[in-house]
mmCIF file of C-alpha atoms in Angstrom:
data_model
loop_
_atom_site.group_PDB
_atom_site.id
_atom_site.type_symbol
_atom_site.label_atom_id
_atom_site.label_comp_id
_atom_site.label_asym_id
_atom_site.label_seq_id
_atom_site.Cartn_x
_atom_site.Cartn_y
_atom_site.Cartn_z
ATOM 1 C CA UNK A 2 2.351 16.875 -34.693
ATOM 2 C CA UNK A 3 1.293 17.577 -31.149
ATOM 3 C CA UNK A 4 -0.171 13.964 -28.914
ATOM 4 C CA UNK A 5 -0.351 12.466 -32.267
ATOM 5 C CA UNK A 6 -2.495 15.291 -33.573
ATOM 6 C CA UNK A 7 -1.574 17.234 -36.306
ATOM 7 C CA UNK A 8 -1.020 21.292 -35.516
ATOM 8 C CA UNK A 9 0.142 24.120 -37.291
ATOM 9 C CA UNK A 10 1.900 26.448 -35.712
ATOM 10 C CA UNK A 11 4.073 30.179 -36.786
ATOM 11 C CA UNK A 12 6.685 29.500 -38.100
ATOM 12 C CA UNK A 13 9.787 30.329 -35.401
ATOM 13 C CA UNK A 14 6.647 29.433 -32.879
ATOM 14 C CA UNK A 15 8.095 28.399 -29.604
ATOM 15 C CA UNK A 16 7.013 25.867 -26.828
ATOM 16 C CA UNK A 17 5.284 29.112 -24.929
ATOM 17 C CA UNK A 18 3.486 29.740 -27.334
ATOM 18 C CA UNK A 19 1.969 26.845 -28.595
ATOM 19 C CA UNK A 20 1.453 26.217 -24.752
ATOM 20 C CA UNK A 21 -0.504 29.686 -24.754
ATOM 21 C CA UNK A 22 -2.681 29.288 -28.382
ATOM 22 C CA UNK A 23 -4.010 26.090 -26.685
ATOM 23 C CA UNK A 24 -5.207 27.827 -23.853
ATOM 24 C CA UNK A 25 -2.978 25.622 -21.483
ATOM 25 C CA UNK A 26 -1.065 28.600 -20.101
ATOM 26 C CA UNK A 27 -2.428 28.178 -15.917
ATOM 27 C CA UNK A 28 -2.442 25.229 -15.794
ATOM 28 C CA UNK A 29 0.006 22.260 -14.842
ATOM 29 C CA UNK A 30 1.409 20.119 -17.972
ATOM 30 C CA UNK A 31 4.511 19.062 -19.400
ATOM 31 C CA UNK A 32 6.062 18.828 -22.076
ATOM 32 C CA UNK A 33 8.218 16.416 -24.553
ATOM 33 C CA UNK A 34 10.240 17.521 -28.094
ATOM 34 C CA UNK A 35 10.636 14.722 -29.923
ATOM 35 C CA UNK A 36 10.752 12.463 -26.311
ATOM 36 C CA UNK A 37 13.210 15.149 -24.809
ATOM 37 C CA UNK A 38 11.692 16.849 -21.741
ATOM 38 C CA UNK A 39 11.819 20.200 -21.657
ATOM 39 C CA UNK A 40 11.263 21.874 -18.419
ATOM 40 C CA UNK A 41 9.586 24.448 -17.834
ATOM 41 C CA UNK A 42 12.148 27.481 -17.827
ATOM 42 C CA UNK A 43 12.978 26.386 -21.470
ATOM 43 C CA UNK A 44 9.321 26.675 -22.350
ATOM 44 C CA UNK A 45 10.311 29.881 -24.311
ATOM 45 C CA UNK A 46 13.831 29.526 -25.425
ATOM 46 C CA UNK A 47 12.292 26.275 -26.978
ATOM 47 C CA UNK A 48 11.339 27.105 -30.655
ATOM 48 C CA UNK A 49 9.565 24.079 -32.649
ATOM 49 C CA UNK A 50 10.260 23.316 -36.012
ATOM 50 C CA UNK A 51 8.266 21.690 -38.993
ATOM 51 C CA UNK A 52 8.095 17.557 -38.280
ATOM 52 C CA UNK A 53 8.080 18.305 -34.790
ATOM 53 C CA UNK A 54 7.131 15.406 -32.903
ATOM 54 C CA UNK A 55 5.140 17.057 -29.434
ATOM 55 C CA UNK A 56 3.829 15.226 -26.245
ATOM 56 C CA UNK A 57 1.691 17.551 -23.868
ATOM 57 C CA UNK A 58 0.236 15.553 -20.472
ATOM 58 C CA UNK A 59 -1.659 17.122 -17.691
ATOM 59 C CA UNK A 60 -3.202 14.680 -14.742
ATOM 60 C CA UNK A 61 -6.734 13.319 -14.958
ATOM 61 C CA UNK A 62 -8.764 11.199 -12.596
ATOM 62 C CA UNK A 63 -7.033 8.397 -11.799
ATOM 63 C CA UNK A 64 -5.630 5.700 -8.927
ATOM 64 C CA UNK B 3 -1.035 13.987 26.412
ATOM 65 C CA UNK B 4 0.225 11.644 23.074
ATOM 66 C CA UNK B 5 1.048 14.190 20.126
ATOM 67 C CA UNK B 6 -0.869 13.628 16.805
ATOM 68 C CA UNK B 7 -0.513 9.780 15.033
ATOM 69 C CA UNK B 8 1.152 10.600 12.478
ATOM 70 C CA UNK B 9 3.147 9.067 9.547
ATOM 71 C CA UNK B 10 5.862 9.723 7.805
ATOM 72 C CA UNK B 11 5.988 9.427 4.000
ATOM 73 C CA UNK B 12 9.680 10.569 2.393
ATOM 74 C CA UNK B 13 10.082 13.742 5.786
ATOM 75 C CA UNK B 14 6.276 14.418 5.777
ATOM 76 C CA UNK B 15 4.053 14.038 8.368
ATOM 77 C CA UNK B 16 0.798 13.245 7.433
ATOM 78 C CA UNK B 17 -2.032 12.311 9.967
ATOM 79 C CA UNK B 18 -4.923 11.037 7.483
ATOM 80 C CA UNK B 19 -4.236 7.269 6.676
ATOM 81 C CA UNK B 20 -6.319 7.489 3.762
ATOM 82 C CA UNK B 21 -5.149 7.573 0.265
ATOM 83 C CA UNK B 22 -7.842 7.969 -2.423
ATOM 84 C CA UNK B 23 -7.523 7.536 -6.192
ATOM 85 C CA UNK B 24 -9.472 10.556 -8.489
ATOM 86 C CA UNK B 25 -10.441 8.319 -11.350
ATOM 87 C CA UNK B 26 -14.591 6.921 -11.812
ATOM 88 C CA UNK B 27 -16.069 9.775 -10.259
ATOM 89 C CA UNK B 28 -19.484 11.461 -11.877
ATOM 90 C CA UNK B 29 -17.782 14.707 -12.490
ATOM 91 C CA UNK B 30 -14.140 16.991 -10.562
ATOM 92 C CA UNK B 31 -17.494 18.116 -7.741
ATOM 93 C CA UNK B 32 -17.105 14.917 -6.703
ATOM 94 C CA UNK B 33 -14.255 13.831 -6.832
ATOM 95 C CA UNK B 34 -13.006 16.737 -4.700
ATOM 96 C CA UNK B 35 -16.904 16.128 -1.848
ATOM 97 C CA UNK B 36 -15.521 12.735 -2.270
ATOM 98 C CA UNK B 37 -11.589 14.032 -0.694
ATOM 99 C CA UNK B 38 -13.068 15.899 1.641
ATOM 100 C CA UNK B 39 -15.184 13.594 3.283
ATOM 101 C CA UNK B 40 -12.624 11.025 3.457
ATOM 102 C CA UNK B 41 -10.519 13.256 5.094
ATOM 103 C CA UNK B 42 -7.106 12.466 2.840
ATOM 104 C CA UNK B 43 -3.993 14.834 2.838
ATOM 105 C CA UNK B 44 -2.861 13.063 -0.742
ATOM 106 C CA UNK B 45 -4.852 12.212 -3.925
ATOM 107 C CA UNK B 46 -3.230 9.690 -6.834
ATOM 108 C CA UNK B 47 -3.552 11.473 -9.996
ATOM 109 C CA UNK B 48 -2.916 9.585 -13.775
ATOM 110 C CA UNK B 49 -0.687 11.171 -16.741
ATOM 111 C CA UNK B 50 -2.437 11.328 -19.784
ATOM 112 C CA UNK B 51 -2.065 13.456 -22.960
ATOM 113 C CA UNK B 52 -3.823 16.426 -22.913
ATOM 114 C CA UNK B 53 -7.174 15.902 -25.506
ATOM 115 C CA UNK B 54 -5.395 19.111 -27.862
ATOM 116 C CA UNK B 55 -8.629 19.455 -29.788
ATOM 117 C CA UNK B 56 -11.219 19.923 -26.919
ATOM 118 C CA UNK B 57 -8.480 20.676 -23.958
ATOM 119 C CA UNK B 58 -11.912 21.534 -22.091
ATOM 120 C CA UNK B 59 -13.227 24.165 -19.169
ATOM 121 C CA UNK B 60 -11.972 22.482 -15.823
ATOM 122 C CA UNK B 61 -9.018 21.047 -15.039
ATOM 123 C CA UNK B 62 -8.855 18.461 -12.201
ATOM 124 C CA UNK B 63 -6.443 20.694 -10.218
ATOM 125 C CA UNK B 64 -8.771 23.209 -10.113
ATOM 126 C CA UNK B 65 -11.070 21.393 -7.677
ATOM 127 C CA UNK B 66 -7.876 19.442 -5.976
ATOM 128 C CA UNK B 67 -5.289 22.882 -4.801
ATOM 129 C CA UNK B 68 -2.313 21.898 -3.764
ATOM 130 C CA UNK B 69 -1.984 23.619 -0.247
ATOM 131 C CA UNK B 70 -4.402 21.558 0.113
ATOM 132 C CA UNK B 71 -3.870 18.214 -1.112
ATOM 133 C CA UNK B 72 -1.045 16.054 -1.907
ATOM 134 C CA UNK B 73 -0.626 15.077 -5.089
ATOM 135 C CA UNK B 74 0.443 11.394 -6.079
ATOM 136 C CA UNK B 75 1.099 10.922 -10.041
ATOM 137 C CA UNK B 76 0.593 7.355 -10.798
ATOM 138 C CA UNK B 77 1.849 5.746 -13.740
ATOM 139 C CA UNK B 78 -1.152 3.369 -14.423
ATOM 140 C CA UNK B 79 -1.566 1.559 -17.586
ATOM 141 C CA UNK B 80 2.312 1.375 -18.136
ATOM 142 C CA UNK B 81 3.956 -1.896 -18.855
ATOM 143 C CA UNK B 82 7.821 -1.166 -19.209
ATOM 144 C CA UNK B 83 10.595 0.410 -17.149
ATOM 145 C CA UNK B 84 10.939 2.724 -19.895
ATOM 146 C CA UNK B 85 6.457 4.364 -19.432
ATOM 147 C CA UNK B 86 7.131 4.603 -15.724
ATOM 148 C CA UNK B 87 10.341 6.077 -15.774
ATOM 149 C CA UNK B 88 9.115 8.624 -18.843
ATOM 150 C CA UNK B 89 5.400 9.317 -16.837
ATOM 151 C CA UNK B 90 7.229 9.768 -13.348
ATOM 152 C CA UNK B 91 9.532 12.289 -15.247
ATOM 153 C CA UNK B 92 6.760 14.309 -17.243
ATOM 154 C CA UNK B 93 4.863 14.400 -13.934
ATOM 155 C CA UNK B 94 7.569 15.841 -12.075
ATOM 156 C CA UNK B 95 7.774 18.702 -14.642
ATOM 157 C CA UNK B 96 4.629 19.397 -14.203
ATOM 158 C CA UNK B 97 4.970 20.589 -11.081
ATOM 159 C CA UNK B 98 3.558 18.808 -8.492
ATOM 160 C CA UNK B 99 6.407 16.982 -6.391
ATOM 161 C CA UNK B 100 8.633 14.436 -6.677
ATOM 162 C CA UNK B 101 6.643 11.888 -5.160
ATOM 163 C CA UNK B 102 5.106 8.940 -7.614
ATOM 164 C CA UNK B 103 3.522 6.417 -7.188
ATOM 165 C CA UNK B 104 4.942 3.868 -9.075
ATOM 166 C CA UNK B 105 3.171 0.687 -11.525
ATOM 167 C CA UNK B 106 4.349 -1.565 -14.024
ATOM 168 C CA UNK B 107 1.929 -3.294 -14.681
ATOM 169 C CA UNK B 108 2.709 -7.198 -15.969
ATOM 170 C CA UNK B 109 -0.756 -8.444 -16.733
ATOM 171 C CA UNK B 110 -3.748 -6.786 -18.613
ATOM 172 C CA UNK B 111 -6.297 -9.082 -16.685
ATOM 173 C CA UNK B 112 -4.932 -8.967 -13.096
ATOM 174 C CA UNK B 113 -3.214 -5.850 -13.358
ATOM 175 C CA UNK B 114 -1.161 -7.739 -10.876
ATOM 176 C CA UNK B 115 2.799 -5.958 -10.852
ATOM 177 C CA UNK B 116 5.772 -7.056 -13.205
ATOM 178 C CA UNK B 117 8.040 -6.614 -9.999
ATOM 179 C CA UNK B 118 11.510 -6.842 -11.892
ATOM 180 C CA UNK B 119 9.851 -4.746 -13.802
ATOM 181 C CA UNK B 120 9.339 -2.214 -10.961
ATOM 182 C CA UNK B 121 12.202 -3.359 -8.883
ATOM 183 C CA UNK B 122 14.450 -1.950 -12.611
ATOM 184 C CA UNK B 123 12.153 1.537 -13.173
ATOM 185 C CA UNK B 124 12.717 1.774 -8.921
ATOM 186 C CA UNK B 125 16.519 1.729 -8.782
ATOM 187 C CA UNK B 126 16.539 4.354 -11.643
ATOM 188 C CA UNK B 127 13.749 6.394 -10.010
ATOM 189 C CA UNK B 128 15.464 6.655 -6.162
ATOM 190 C CA UNK B 129 18.749 7.627 -8.666
ATOM 191 C CA UNK B 130 16.783 10.389 -10.264
ATOM 192 C CA UNK B 131 15.506 11.946 -6.953
ATOM 193 C CA UNK B 132 11.963 10.526 -6.929
ATOM 194 C CA UNK B 133 10.245 9.520 -4.313
ATOM 195 C CA UNK B 134 8.588 6.335 -5.282
ATOM 196 C CA UNK B 135 5.991 4.857 -3.762
ATOM 197 C CA UNK B 136 5.589 1.298 -5.643
ATOM 198 C CA UNK B 137 2.667 -1.045 -6.010
ATOM 199 C CA UNK B 138 3.877 -4.290 -5.237
ATOM 200 C CA UNK B 139 2.220 -8.172 -4.773
ATOM 201 C CA UNK B 140 2.056 -9.072 -1.285
ATOM 202 C CA UNK B 141 5.347 -10.836 -1.643
ATOM 203 C CA UNK B 142 7.847 -9.446 1.820
ATOM 204 C CA UNK B 143 10.860 -10.606 -1.106
ATOM 205 C CA UNK B 144 10.244 -8.253 -3.235
ATOM 206 C CA UNK B 145 9.310 -5.317 -0.336
ATOM 207 C CA UNK B 146 12.375 -5.508 1.208
ATOM 208 C CA UNK B 147 14.234 -5.383 -2.057
ATOM 209 C CA UNK B 148 11.645 -2.468 -2.742
ATOM 210 C CA UNK B 149 12.817 -1.705 0.547
ATOM 211 C CA UNK B 150 16.197 -1.395 0.409
ATOM 212 C CA UNK B 151 16.677 0.337 -3.067
ATOM 213 C CA UNK B 152 15.698 3.235 -1.168
ATOM 214 C CA UNK B 153 11.608 3.539 -1.786
ATOM 215 C CA UNK B 154 9.486 5.602 0.827
ATOM 216 C CA UNK B 155 7.102 3.121 1.052
ATOM 217 C CA UNK B 156 6.173 0.057 0.067
ATOM 218 C CA UNK B 157 2.694 -0.587 -1.458
ATOM 219 C CA UNK B 158 1.414 -4.241 -1.341
ATOM 220 C CA UNK B 159 -2.356 -5.005 -2.762
ATOM 221 C CA UNK B 160 -4.591 -6.336 -0.372
ATOM 222 C CA UNK B 161 -6.172 -8.245 -3.680
ATOM 223 C CA UNK B 162 -6.323 -7.169 -7.364
ATOM 224 C CA UNK B 163 -7.127 -3.593 -8.288
ATOM 225 C CA UNK B 164 -10.579 -2.835 -7.884
ATOM 226 C CA UNK B 165 -12.193 -5.903 -7.288
ATOM 227 C CA UNK B 166 -13.739 -4.924 -4.060
ATOM 228 C CA UNK B 167 -11.861 -8.301 -2.676
ATOM 229 C CA UNK B 168 -10.209 -7.408 0.379
ATOM 230 C CA UNK B 169 -7.067 -8.599 2.288
ATOM 231 C CA UNK B 170 -6.578 -12.106 0.646
ATOM 232 C CA UNK B 171 -3.440 -12.716 2.769
ATOM 233 C CA UNK B 172 -3.414 -11.119 6.234
ATOM 234 C CA UNK B 173 -0.382 -13.258 7.003
ATOM 235 C CA UNK B 174 2.432 -11.885 4.025
ATOM 236 C CA UNK B 175 1.073 -7.936 4.818
ATOM 237 C CA UNK B 176 1.839 -8.727 9.124
ATOM 238 C CA UNK B 177 5.118 -10.528 7.905
ATOM 239 C CA UNK B 178 5.634 -7.274 5.956
ATOM 240 C CA UNK B 179 4.758 -4.702 8.087
ATOM 241 C CA UNK B 180 7.108 -6.496 10.884
ATOM 242 C CA UNK B 181 10.416 -6.995 8.665
ATOM 243 C CA UNK B 182 9.477 -3.005 7.119
ATOM 244 C CA UNK B 183 11.552 0.338 8.175
ATOM 245 C CA UNK B 184 9.542 2.414 5.270
ATOM 246 C CA UNK B 185 5.711 3.190 5.439
ATOM 247 C CA UNK B 186 3.429 0.120 4.189
ATOM 248 C CA UNK B 187 -0.026 1.498 2.166
ATOM 249 C CA UNK B 188 -2.483 -1.626 1.188
ATOM 250 C CA UNK B 189 -2.716 -0.571 -2.359
ATOM 251 C CA UNK B 190 -6.091 -1.988 -4.316
ATOM 252 C CA UNK B 191 -8.164 -4.750 -3.393
ATOM 253 C CA UNK B 192 -9.733 -2.744 -1.189
ATOM 254 C CA UNK B 193 -14.205 -2.966 -1.172
ATOM 255 C CA UNK B 194 -15.347 -1.836 1.356
ATOM 256 C CA UNK B 195 -14.781 -0.216 5.425
ATOM 257 C CA UNK B 196 -14.464 -3.641 7.405
ATOM 258 C CA UNK B 197 -11.187 -4.229 4.649
ATOM 259 C CA UNK B 198 -9.706 -0.494 5.099
ATOM 260 C CA UNK B 199 -10.098 -0.816 8.960
ATOM 261 C CA UNK B 200 -8.796 -4.734 9.191
ATOM 262 C CA UNK B 201 -5.653 -3.144 7.602
ATOM 263 C CA UNK B 202 -5.178 -0.544 9.726
ATOM 264 C CA UNK B 203 -5.251 -3.376 12.513
ATOM 265 C CA UNK B 204 -2.256 -5.585 11.064
ATOM 266 C CA UNK B 205 -0.470 -2.828 11.869
ATOM 267 C CA UNK B 206 0.199 -1.343 8.292
ATOM 268 C CA UNK B 207 0.148 2.298 8.380
ATOM 269 C CA UNK B 208 -2.317 3.569 5.537
ATOM 270 C CA UNK B 209 -4.505 2.138 2.899
ATOM 271 C CA UNK B 210 -4.593 3.189 -1.107
ATOM 272 C CA UNK B 211 -8.400 3.009 -3.007
ATOM 273 C CA UNK B 212 -10.051 4.214 -5.453
ATOM 274 C CA UNK B 213 -13.165 2.225 -7.189
ATOM 275 C CA UNK B 214 -13.730 0.934 -3.393
ATOM 276 C CA UNK B 215 -15.449 4.615 -3.447
ATOM 277 C CA UNK B 216 -16.125 5.940 -6.573
ATOM 278 C CA UNK B 217 -17.979 3.088 -7.260
ATOM 279 C CA UNK B 218 -19.844 2.876 -4.728
ATOM 280 C CA UNK B 219 -23.534 3.511 -5.291
ATOM 281 C CA UNK B 220 -22.807 6.760 -3.039
ATOM 282 C CA UNK B 221 -19.837 7.957 -2.843
ATOM 283 C CA UNK B 222 -19.294 10.479 -0.291
ATOM 284 C CA UNK B 223 -21.052 7.799 2.055
ATOM 285 C CA UNK B 224 -18.549 4.876 1.394
ATOM 286 C CA UNK B 225 -15.450 8.144 1.484
ATOM 287 C CA UNK B 226 -16.768 8.750 5.215
ATOM 288 C CA UNK B 227 -17.138 4.773 5.787
ATOM 289 C CA UNK B 228 -13.987 4.428 4.778
ATOM 290 C CA UNK B 229 -12.438 7.553 6.842
ATOM 291 C CA UNK B 230 -13.837 5.735 9.769
ATOM 292 C CA UNK B 231 -13.057 2.503 8.993
ATOM 293 C CA UNK B 232 -9.352 3.231 8.525
ATOM 294 C CA UNK B 233 -9.059 5.385 12.292
ATOM 295 C CA UNK B 234 -11.241 2.394 13.641
ATOM 296 C CA UNK B 235 -8.672 -0.196 12.430
ATOM 297 C CA UNK B 236 -6.370 2.154 13.386
ATOM 298 C CA UNK B 237 -7.463 2.751 17.224
ATOM 299 C CA UNK B 238 -7.946 -1.098 17.218
ATOM 300 C CA UNK B 239 -3.944 -1.821 16.115
ATOM 301 C CA UNK B 240 -2.996 0.883 18.789
ATOM 302 C CA UNK B 241 -4.915 -0.608 21.491
ATOM 303 C CA UNK B 242 -3.513 -3.720 20.712
ATOM 304 C CA UNK B 243 -6.462 -6.808 21.079
ATOM 305 C CA UNK B 244 -6.730 -9.625 22.879
ATOM 306 C CA UNK B 245 -5.529 -12.697 22.348
ATOM 307 C CA UNK B 246 -8.052 -14.361 19.897
ATOM 308 C CA UNK B 247 -9.066 -18.175 21.740
ATOM 309 C CA UNK B 248 -11.322 -21.184 20.794
ATOM 310 C CA UNK B 249 -12.713 -20.758 23.731
ATOM 311 C CA UNK B 250 -14.635 -19.565 26.029
ATOM 312 C CA UNK B 251 -14.011 -17.536 29.259
ATOM 313 C CA UNK B 252 -16.740 -15.598 30.679
ATOM 314 C CA UNK B 253 -17.069 -11.683 31.309
ATOM 315 C CA UNK B 254 -18.949 -11.692 33.867
ATOM 316 C CA UNK B 255 -18.306 -12.198 37.939
ATOM 317 C CA UNK B 256 -18.601 -16.396 38.642
ATOM 318 C CA UNK B 257 -18.613 -15.019 42.490
ATOM 319 C CA UNK B 258 -21.878 -14.434 43.687
ATOM 320 C CA UNK B 259 -24.297 -16.440 41.869
ATOM 321 C CA UNK B 260 -27.749 -16.603 42.970
ATOM 322 C CA UNK B 261 -28.301 -20.423 44.689
#
């Protein structure tokens, strides 16, 4: 699940691949997997498993 | 000649004493035009989930480049210490620095802060190395506690968020200004340029606003008005106003009157 939306990724996909597949590569985003923050440097090494809950945030207009 | 009149936040000097929020604008382009008209160096942003079904072509930060603006992520919408701290950690990981606007809301209707929760979250965040700018009630004791915890500034409200009521308790703000060794930034409640001027006249270091500009009929013109209001208020503060008196004092000489 990504931001509570179901999302299928190839077996063994990494956070980096998920970010790219969503077209978020160049953006400033942050990612949690199962509520644990994943540092940007670890995106390529962090593999996703079936049933993982992934949170991806970015910045929007706000006060 | 005097050096530039700046205020220092977390070790960095800023010339502009106006900080604006980026919510409620019609477009990203309008947000940027308002930021330029306001002459700001710091803008606040919110942290939200990416819409993964439709991430959109543009992003707010495409219009607010980091080499031009300091990005101040907020924890708007957080009602608990855990949510506020989590939001700050995510914001920092997204790579815009370690400055955060901490708000832990205590009441949906007034959006007044939950002060004990704000203190608790501030302590955690300061310990983790964040530069914490807490939104807080105009309570001198709460502001002192936040300063003592190591916050980089205190941000007392003028009036409820988005209310436009202006400074409801100038005397409390004066006490907060007198006691504080960190910058005092009035955050929330400003409605028009005279309110912004008043905050600076009271000796506050800066003022933060969003709705007052974004909600104006002409946001760009209001952004400029706010810039001028802040500049006027600051100059008046530095100039040292006259003491108010109940009775008149003539401005013209009393000698040489025609008979």
